[in-house]
Amino acid sequence: MSGEPLPIPEHSAEEVREKIAEILSRKEFRPSSKSIFERFNEWLNDLLDDFVNPIINPAGGPTWLRMLVMLALVVLVVFVVVRLTLTMRSRAKANSESHASTLTRRTGREWRQEAEEHERAGAWRDALRCRYRALLVELVNRSVVGDVPARTAGEYRIEAQHRLPLLKEPLKGATDLFEASWYGNEPVGLDESQIFQELADQVVAIATTTSISESNSNEGSEL
């Protein structure tokens, strides 16, 4: 009846507002996110409205010119994206080729000369790295190991001692010295450099005097 008083609400106005806010914050009530194409289209339209239209269409002329400008802008954006992609790929390829040739881009003698320069400057760690690279170049030149990009010192050692088992001890010692100084930051000086060079000389001597076929033949006879 119209004369009866309204029922007293069970919830306060604050509680009702909080409930409404909670419901509207649910996923089904959130606005859907726009795709990249939609955002790009909005950006392009804003660009035309703000900068291009006042110049090419100040009096509300034909829209074909607007469409032409829009097409030109799209072509320009595509061109820039493709150019950047090709440039990045070209740089990545150049870096890969540079990395692939870092080992044998110098002779063993050149690596040893650089090692001597580091030693005179007291940079023993860099010097040992150069001497290790000189040793690897000698092994590559004698076809004991292959010059493979991104190969680790341990992988070079395993390949070398597999082809020439006599290299196992001296090459392991030389590799351990290099890894301890370069990766383990162990102190290195004249003594370590001399020990490394003695081991490297043994490795080169074995690789020079022992052919791979002879070594494999001797290994098979021992088995």
Tab-separated table of C-alpha atoms in Angstrom, residues 99-105 132-133 135-164 167 171 212:
chain	number	residue	atom	x	y	z
A	99	HIS	CA	83.360	-14.611	-33.658
A	100	ALA	CA	83.913	-17.594	-35.936
A	101	SER	CA	87.264	-16.221	-37.087
A	102	THR	CA	88.629	-14.887	-33.793
A	103	LEU	CA	90.842	-17.935	-33.236
A	104	THR	CA	92.586	-18.379	-36.586
A	105	ARG	CA	92.441	-14.776	-37.756
A	132	TYR	CA	96.355	-20.543	-24.932
A	133	ARG	CA	94.937	-19.253	-28.217
A	135	LEU	CA	98.383	-23.270	-28.679
A	136	LEU	CA	94.928	-23.887	-30.171
A	137	VAL	CA	96.023	-22.352	-33.493
A	138	GLU	CA	98.945	-24.781	-33.597
A	139	LEU	CA	96.554	-27.687	-33.006
A	140	VAL	CA	94.167	-26.403	-35.687
A	141	ASN	CA	97.008	-26.066	-38.179
A	142	ARG	CA	97.985	-29.685	-37.494
A	143	SER	CA	94.369	-30.858	-37.947
A	144	VAL	CA	94.222	-32.084	-34.361
A	145	VAL	CA	91.157	-29.947	-33.626
A	146	GLY	CA	88.703	-27.977	-35.744
A	147	ASP	CA	88.190	-24.243	-35.457
A	148	VAL	CA	84.551	-24.237	-34.304
A	149	PRO	CA	82.823	-21.016	-33.142
A	150	ALA	CA	81.801	-20.841	-29.475
A	151	ARG	CA	83.646	-24.045	-28.596
A	152	THR	CA	84.844	-24.234	-25.001
A	153	ALA	CA	88.342	-25.037	-23.809
A	154	GLY	CA	87.114	-28.357	-22.452
A	155	GLU	CA	85.612	-29.297	-25.813
A	156	TYR	CA	88.890	-28.533	-27.588
A	157	ARG	CA	90.743	-30.667	-25.043
A	158	ILE	CA	88.376	-33.614	-25.434
A	159	GLU	CA	88.631	-33.554	-29.235
A	160	ALA	CA	92.421	-33.262	-29.161
A	161	GLN	CA	93.030	-36.110	-26.714
A	162	HIS	CA	90.510	-38.261	-28.605
A	163	ARG	CA	92.543	-37.862	-31.781
A	164	LEU	CA	95.932	-37.927	-30.052
A	167	LEU	CA	98.150	-35.183	-25.510
A	171	LEU	CA	96.970	-30.508	-22.687
A	212	ILE	CA	96.710	-38.998	-35.943
